[in-house]
Short mmCIF file of C-alpha atoms and ligand atoms in Angstrom, two decimals:
data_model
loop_
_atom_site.label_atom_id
_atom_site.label_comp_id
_atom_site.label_asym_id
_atom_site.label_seq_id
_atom_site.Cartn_x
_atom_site.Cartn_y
_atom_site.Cartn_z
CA UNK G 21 17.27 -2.19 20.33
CA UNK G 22 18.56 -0.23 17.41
CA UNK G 23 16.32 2.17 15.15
CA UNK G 24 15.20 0.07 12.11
CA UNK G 25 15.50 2.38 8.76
CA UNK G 26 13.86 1.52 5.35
CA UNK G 27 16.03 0.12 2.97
CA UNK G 28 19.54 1.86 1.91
CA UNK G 29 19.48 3.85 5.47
CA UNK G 30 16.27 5.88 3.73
CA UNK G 31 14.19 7.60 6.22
CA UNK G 32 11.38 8.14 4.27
CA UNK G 33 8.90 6.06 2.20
CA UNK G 34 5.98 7.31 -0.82
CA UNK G 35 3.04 4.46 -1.29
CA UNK G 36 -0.14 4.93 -3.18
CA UNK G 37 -3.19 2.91 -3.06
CA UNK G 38 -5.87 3.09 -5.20
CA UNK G 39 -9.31 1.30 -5.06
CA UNK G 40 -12.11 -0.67 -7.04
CA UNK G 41 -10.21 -1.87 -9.98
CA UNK G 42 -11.52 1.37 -11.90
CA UNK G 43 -10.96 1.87 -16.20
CA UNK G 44 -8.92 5.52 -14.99
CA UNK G 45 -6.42 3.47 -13.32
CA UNK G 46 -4.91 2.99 -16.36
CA UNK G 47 -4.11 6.85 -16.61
CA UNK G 48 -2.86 6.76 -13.33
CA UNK G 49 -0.77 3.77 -14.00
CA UNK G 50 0.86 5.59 -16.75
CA UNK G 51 1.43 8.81 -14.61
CA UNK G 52 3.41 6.51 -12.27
CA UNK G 53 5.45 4.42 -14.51
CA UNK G 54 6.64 7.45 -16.11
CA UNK G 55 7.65 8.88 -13.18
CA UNK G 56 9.29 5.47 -11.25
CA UNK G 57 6.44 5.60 -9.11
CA UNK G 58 5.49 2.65 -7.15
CA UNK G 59 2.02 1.56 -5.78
CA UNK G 60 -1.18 -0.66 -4.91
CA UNK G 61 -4.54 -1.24 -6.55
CA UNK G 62 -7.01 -3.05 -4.60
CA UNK G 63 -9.88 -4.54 -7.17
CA UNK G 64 -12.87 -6.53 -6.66
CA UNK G 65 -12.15 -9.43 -9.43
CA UNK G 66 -15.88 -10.85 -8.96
CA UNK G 67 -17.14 -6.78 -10.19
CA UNK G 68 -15.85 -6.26 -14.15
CA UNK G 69 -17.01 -4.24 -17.17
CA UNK G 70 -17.75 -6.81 -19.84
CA UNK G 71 -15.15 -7.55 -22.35
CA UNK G 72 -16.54 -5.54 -25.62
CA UNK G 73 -18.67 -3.17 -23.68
CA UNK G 74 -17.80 0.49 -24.44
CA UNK G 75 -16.26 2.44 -21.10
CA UNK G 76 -18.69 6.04 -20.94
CA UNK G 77 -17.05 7.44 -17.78
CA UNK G 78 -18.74 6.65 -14.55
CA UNK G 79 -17.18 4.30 -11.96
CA UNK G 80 -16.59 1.84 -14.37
CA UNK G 81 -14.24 -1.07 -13.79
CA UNK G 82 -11.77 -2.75 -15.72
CA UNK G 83 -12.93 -5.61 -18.45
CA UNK G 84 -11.17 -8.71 -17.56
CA UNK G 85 -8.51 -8.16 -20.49
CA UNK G 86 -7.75 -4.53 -19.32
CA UNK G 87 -6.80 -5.82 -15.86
CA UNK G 88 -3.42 -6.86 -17.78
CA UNK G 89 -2.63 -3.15 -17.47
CA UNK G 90 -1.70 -4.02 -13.64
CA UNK G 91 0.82 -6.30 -14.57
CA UNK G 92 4.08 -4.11 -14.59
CA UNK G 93 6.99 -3.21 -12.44
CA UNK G 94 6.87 -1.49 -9.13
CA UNK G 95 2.60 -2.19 -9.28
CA UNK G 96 1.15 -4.13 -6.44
CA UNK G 97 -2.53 -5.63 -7.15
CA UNK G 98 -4.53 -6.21 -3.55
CA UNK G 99 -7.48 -7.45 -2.52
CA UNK G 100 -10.39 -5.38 -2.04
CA UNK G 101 -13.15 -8.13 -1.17
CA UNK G 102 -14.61 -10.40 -4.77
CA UNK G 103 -17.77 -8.39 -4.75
CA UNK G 104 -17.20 -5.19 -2.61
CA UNK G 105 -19.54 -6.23 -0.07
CA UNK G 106 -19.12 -4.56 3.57
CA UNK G 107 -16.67 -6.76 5.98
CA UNK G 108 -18.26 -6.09 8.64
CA UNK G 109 -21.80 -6.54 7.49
CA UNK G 110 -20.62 -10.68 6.85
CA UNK G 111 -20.99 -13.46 8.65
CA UNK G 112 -17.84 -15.19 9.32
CA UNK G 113 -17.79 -18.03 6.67
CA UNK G 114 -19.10 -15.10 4.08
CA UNK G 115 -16.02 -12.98 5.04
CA UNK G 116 -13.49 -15.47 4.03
CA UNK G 117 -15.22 -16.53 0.55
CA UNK G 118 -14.95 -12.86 0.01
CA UNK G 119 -11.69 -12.67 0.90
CA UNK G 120 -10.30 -15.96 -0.40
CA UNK G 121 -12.37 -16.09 -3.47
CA UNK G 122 -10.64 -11.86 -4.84
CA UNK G 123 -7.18 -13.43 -3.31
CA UNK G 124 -7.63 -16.44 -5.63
CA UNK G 125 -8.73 -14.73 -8.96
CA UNK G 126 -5.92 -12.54 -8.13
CA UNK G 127 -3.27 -14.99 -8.08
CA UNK G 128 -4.44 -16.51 -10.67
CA UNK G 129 -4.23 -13.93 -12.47
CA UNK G 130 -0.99 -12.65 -11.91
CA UNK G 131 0.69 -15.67 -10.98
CA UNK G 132 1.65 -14.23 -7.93
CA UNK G 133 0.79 -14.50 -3.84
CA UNK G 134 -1.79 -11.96 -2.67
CA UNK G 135 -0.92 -10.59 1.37
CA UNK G 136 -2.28 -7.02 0.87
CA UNK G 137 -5.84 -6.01 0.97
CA UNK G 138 -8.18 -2.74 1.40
CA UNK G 139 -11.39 -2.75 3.11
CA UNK G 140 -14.11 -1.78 0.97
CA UNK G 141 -15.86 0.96 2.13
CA UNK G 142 -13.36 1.52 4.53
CA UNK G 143 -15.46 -0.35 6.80
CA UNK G 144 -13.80 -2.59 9.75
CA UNK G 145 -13.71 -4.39 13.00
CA UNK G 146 -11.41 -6.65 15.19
CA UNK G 147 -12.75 -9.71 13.82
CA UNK G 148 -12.36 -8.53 10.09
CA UNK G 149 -8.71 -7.91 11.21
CA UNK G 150 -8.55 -11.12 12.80
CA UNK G 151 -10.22 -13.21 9.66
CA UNK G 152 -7.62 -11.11 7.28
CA UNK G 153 -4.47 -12.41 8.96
CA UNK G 154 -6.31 -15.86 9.02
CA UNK G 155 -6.40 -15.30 5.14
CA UNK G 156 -2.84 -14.96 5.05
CA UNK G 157 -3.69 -11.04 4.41
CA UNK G 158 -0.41 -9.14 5.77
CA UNK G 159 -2.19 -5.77 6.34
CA UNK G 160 -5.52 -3.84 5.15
CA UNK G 161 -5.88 -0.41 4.29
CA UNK G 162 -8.88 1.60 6.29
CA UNK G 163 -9.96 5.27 4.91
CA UNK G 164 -9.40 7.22 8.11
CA UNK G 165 -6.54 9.18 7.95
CA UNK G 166 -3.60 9.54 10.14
CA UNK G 167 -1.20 12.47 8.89
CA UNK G 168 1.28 12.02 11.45
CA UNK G 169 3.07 9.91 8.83
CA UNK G 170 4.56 7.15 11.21
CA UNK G 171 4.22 3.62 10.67
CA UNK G 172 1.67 2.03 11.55
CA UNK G 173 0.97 0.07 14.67
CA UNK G 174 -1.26 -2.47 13.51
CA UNK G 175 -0.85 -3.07 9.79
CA UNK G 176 -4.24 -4.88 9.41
CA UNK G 177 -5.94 -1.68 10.42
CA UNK G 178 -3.80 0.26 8.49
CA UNK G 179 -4.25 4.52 8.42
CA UNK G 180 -3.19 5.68 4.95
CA UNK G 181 -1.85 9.81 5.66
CA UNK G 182 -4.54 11.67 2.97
CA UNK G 183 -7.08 11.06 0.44
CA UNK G 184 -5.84 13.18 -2.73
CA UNK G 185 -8.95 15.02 -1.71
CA UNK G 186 -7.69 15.95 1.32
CA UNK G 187 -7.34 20.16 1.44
CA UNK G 188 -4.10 19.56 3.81
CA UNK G 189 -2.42 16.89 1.27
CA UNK G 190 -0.04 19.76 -0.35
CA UNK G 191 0.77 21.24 3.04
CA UNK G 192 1.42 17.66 3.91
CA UNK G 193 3.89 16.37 0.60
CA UNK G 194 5.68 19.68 1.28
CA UNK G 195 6.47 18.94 5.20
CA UNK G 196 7.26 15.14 4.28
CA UNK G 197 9.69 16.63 1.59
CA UNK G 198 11.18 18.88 3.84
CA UNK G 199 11.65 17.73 6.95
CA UNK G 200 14.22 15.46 8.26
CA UNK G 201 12.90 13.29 10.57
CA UNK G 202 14.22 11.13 13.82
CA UNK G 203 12.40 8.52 12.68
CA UNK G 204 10.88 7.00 9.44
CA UNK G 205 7.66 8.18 7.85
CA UNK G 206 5.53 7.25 5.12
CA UNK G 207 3.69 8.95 2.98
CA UNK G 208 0.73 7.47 1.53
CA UNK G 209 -1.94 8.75 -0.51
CA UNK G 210 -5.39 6.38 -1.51
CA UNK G 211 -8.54 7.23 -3.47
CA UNK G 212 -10.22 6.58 -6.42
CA UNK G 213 -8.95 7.09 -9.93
CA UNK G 214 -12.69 7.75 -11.48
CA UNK G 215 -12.55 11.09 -8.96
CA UNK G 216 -10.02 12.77 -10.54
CA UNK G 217 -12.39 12.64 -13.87
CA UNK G 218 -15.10 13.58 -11.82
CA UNK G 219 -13.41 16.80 -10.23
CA UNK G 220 -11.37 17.20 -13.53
CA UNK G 221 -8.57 17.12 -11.08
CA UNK G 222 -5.72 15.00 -12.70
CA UNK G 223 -3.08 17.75 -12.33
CA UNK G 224 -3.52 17.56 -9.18
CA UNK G 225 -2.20 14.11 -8.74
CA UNK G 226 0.42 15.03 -11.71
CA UNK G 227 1.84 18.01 -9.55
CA UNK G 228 2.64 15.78 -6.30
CA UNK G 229 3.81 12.84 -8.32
CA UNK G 230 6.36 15.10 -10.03
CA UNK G 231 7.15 17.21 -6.71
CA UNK G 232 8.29 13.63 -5.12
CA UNK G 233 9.54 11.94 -8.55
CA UNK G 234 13.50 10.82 -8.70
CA UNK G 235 13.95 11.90 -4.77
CA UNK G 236 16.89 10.57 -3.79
CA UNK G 237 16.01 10.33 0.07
CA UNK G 238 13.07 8.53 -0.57
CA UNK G 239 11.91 4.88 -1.09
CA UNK G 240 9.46 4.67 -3.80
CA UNK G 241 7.87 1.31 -2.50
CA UNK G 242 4.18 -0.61 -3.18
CA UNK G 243 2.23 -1.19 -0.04
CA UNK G 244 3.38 -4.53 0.49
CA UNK G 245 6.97 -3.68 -0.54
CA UNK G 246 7.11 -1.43 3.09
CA UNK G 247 4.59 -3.61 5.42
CA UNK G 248 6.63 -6.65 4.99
CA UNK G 249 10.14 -5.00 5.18
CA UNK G 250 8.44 -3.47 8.37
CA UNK G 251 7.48 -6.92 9.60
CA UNK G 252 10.99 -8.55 8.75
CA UNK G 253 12.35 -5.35 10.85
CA UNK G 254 10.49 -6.35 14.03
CA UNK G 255 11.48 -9.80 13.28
CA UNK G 256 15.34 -9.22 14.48
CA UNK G 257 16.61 -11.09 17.10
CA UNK G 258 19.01 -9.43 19.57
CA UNK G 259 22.08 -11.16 22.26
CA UNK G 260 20.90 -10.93 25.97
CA UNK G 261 23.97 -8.40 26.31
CA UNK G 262 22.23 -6.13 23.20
CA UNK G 263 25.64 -6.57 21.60
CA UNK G 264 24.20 -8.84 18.63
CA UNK G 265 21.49 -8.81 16.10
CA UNK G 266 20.48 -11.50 14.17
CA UNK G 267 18.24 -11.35 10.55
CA UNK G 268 15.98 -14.66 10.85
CA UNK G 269 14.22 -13.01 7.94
CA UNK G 270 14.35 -12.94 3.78
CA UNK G 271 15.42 -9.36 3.83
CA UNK G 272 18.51 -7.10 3.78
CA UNK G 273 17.48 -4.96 7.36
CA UNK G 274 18.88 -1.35 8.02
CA UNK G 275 19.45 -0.30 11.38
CA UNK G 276 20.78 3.12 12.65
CA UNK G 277 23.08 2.65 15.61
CA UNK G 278 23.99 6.10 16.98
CA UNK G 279 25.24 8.17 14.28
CA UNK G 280 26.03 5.13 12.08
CA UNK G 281 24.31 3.09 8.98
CA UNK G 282 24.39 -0.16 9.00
CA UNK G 283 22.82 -3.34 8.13
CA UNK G 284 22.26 -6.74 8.43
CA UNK G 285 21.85 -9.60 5.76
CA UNK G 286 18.94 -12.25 5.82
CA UNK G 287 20.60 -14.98 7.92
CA UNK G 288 23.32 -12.83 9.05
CA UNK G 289 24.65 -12.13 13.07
CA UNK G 290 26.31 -8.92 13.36
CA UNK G 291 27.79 -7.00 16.11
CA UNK G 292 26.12 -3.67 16.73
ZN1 ZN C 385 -13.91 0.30 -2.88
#
């Protein structure tokens, strides 16, 4: 089996994910777009500021009209349950309305098909894993960090690297940056835009966006962007001999065969 590389033989992969549907995203939003930076924001469509009603500066959310700021290239918007409750606090029929009902305001929305999600609170078990992929939910973010940067092994319990509170995140841009690795890692940073007001702490965010911005060995990617070209990945097929793969997937895959590049199309067979 040949090493699976993100796309355009890229070794390395920046995500962000941001939670709660929060008025501040829109700064961050900005910060990123400017920049080419892609990303997720997981909202909870059932909790909104109402429309007319002035924003003062706690952890306010978006009114329905401002949630039209999410609607822009490279932006991925996720589910983060319709009313924030605990998942693992619900019964089972109360976890999918939660589920179902954000992933259907969602689409609605934005015209789109919802497969990513957060877990509010960070708070999860096998069966909210289970009920997820039952939801059609292709992985879900948890808040316990894994800074080994290597992708993941169960994308519906999925271990972002740092909070952008984290004291190690600079040490931890600067080694991803650096280093050239065997195999490929992903960066990816979560939290809450209405912190960065709180700890006045928005160059902070502005200094590791621009250390990463216009890398050229890097894959700038939203968090469904990565999970599902991971997915499609495992999905190749290969001859009994290991002498063919085959793409049954949608996507373009990348493989690294010794010292070479190569890839295969969706539908394609290929000698390796
Ligand atoms: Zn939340």
């Amino acid at each position: 089996m040949l090493k699976a590389l993100f796309p355009n033989g890229l070794k390395k992969a920046f995500t962000l994910s941001y939670d709660d549907g929060c008025y501040d995203d829109i700064r961050l939003l900005g910060l990123m777009s400017s920049r080419g930076i892609k990303g997720t924001f997981n909202i909870s469509s059932g909790i909104t500021r109402p429309e007319g009603q002035e924003y003062i500066g706690s952890w306010e959310r978006m009114t329905p009209s401002e949630l039209e700021n999410y609607r822009r290239e490279g932006i991925e918007v996720a589910v983060h349950g319709e009313t924030h409750r605990d998942f693992t606090k619900l019964s089972e029929p109360e976890l999918i309305y939660e589920i179902m009902s954000d992933k259907s305001a969602i689409e609605k929305r934005f015209n789109t098909v919802i497969r990513g999600a957060a877990y509010p609170y960070g708070s999860f078990n096998d069966l909210t894993a289970q009920t997820l992929k039952r939801c059609g939910i292709k992985y879900c973010r948890t808040v316990w960090s894994d800074p080994s940067m290597e992708m993941p092994a169960d994308w519906l319990k999925l271990r972002p690297t740092a909070h952008h509170n984290d004291p190690n995140l600079n040490s931890l841009v600067d080694k991803f940056i650096g280093e050239s690795p065997e195999s490929p890692r992903m960066l990816y940073i979560w939290g809450h835009t209405p912190e960065f007001r709180r700890d006045d702490s928005w160059g902070l965010i502005e200094g590791i966006l621009d250390k990463l911005a216009g890398r050229k060995d890097v894959w700038f990617a939203t968090n469904i962007d990565i999970c599902e070209y991971d997915l499609a990945a495992k999905a190749l097929e290969y001859s009994a001999d290991g002498k063919y793969v085959y793409n049954p997937t949608a996507k373009e895959i990348w493989l690294e065969n010794g010292k070479n590049i190569l890839s295969v199309k969706s539908g394609e067979i290929i000698e390796i």
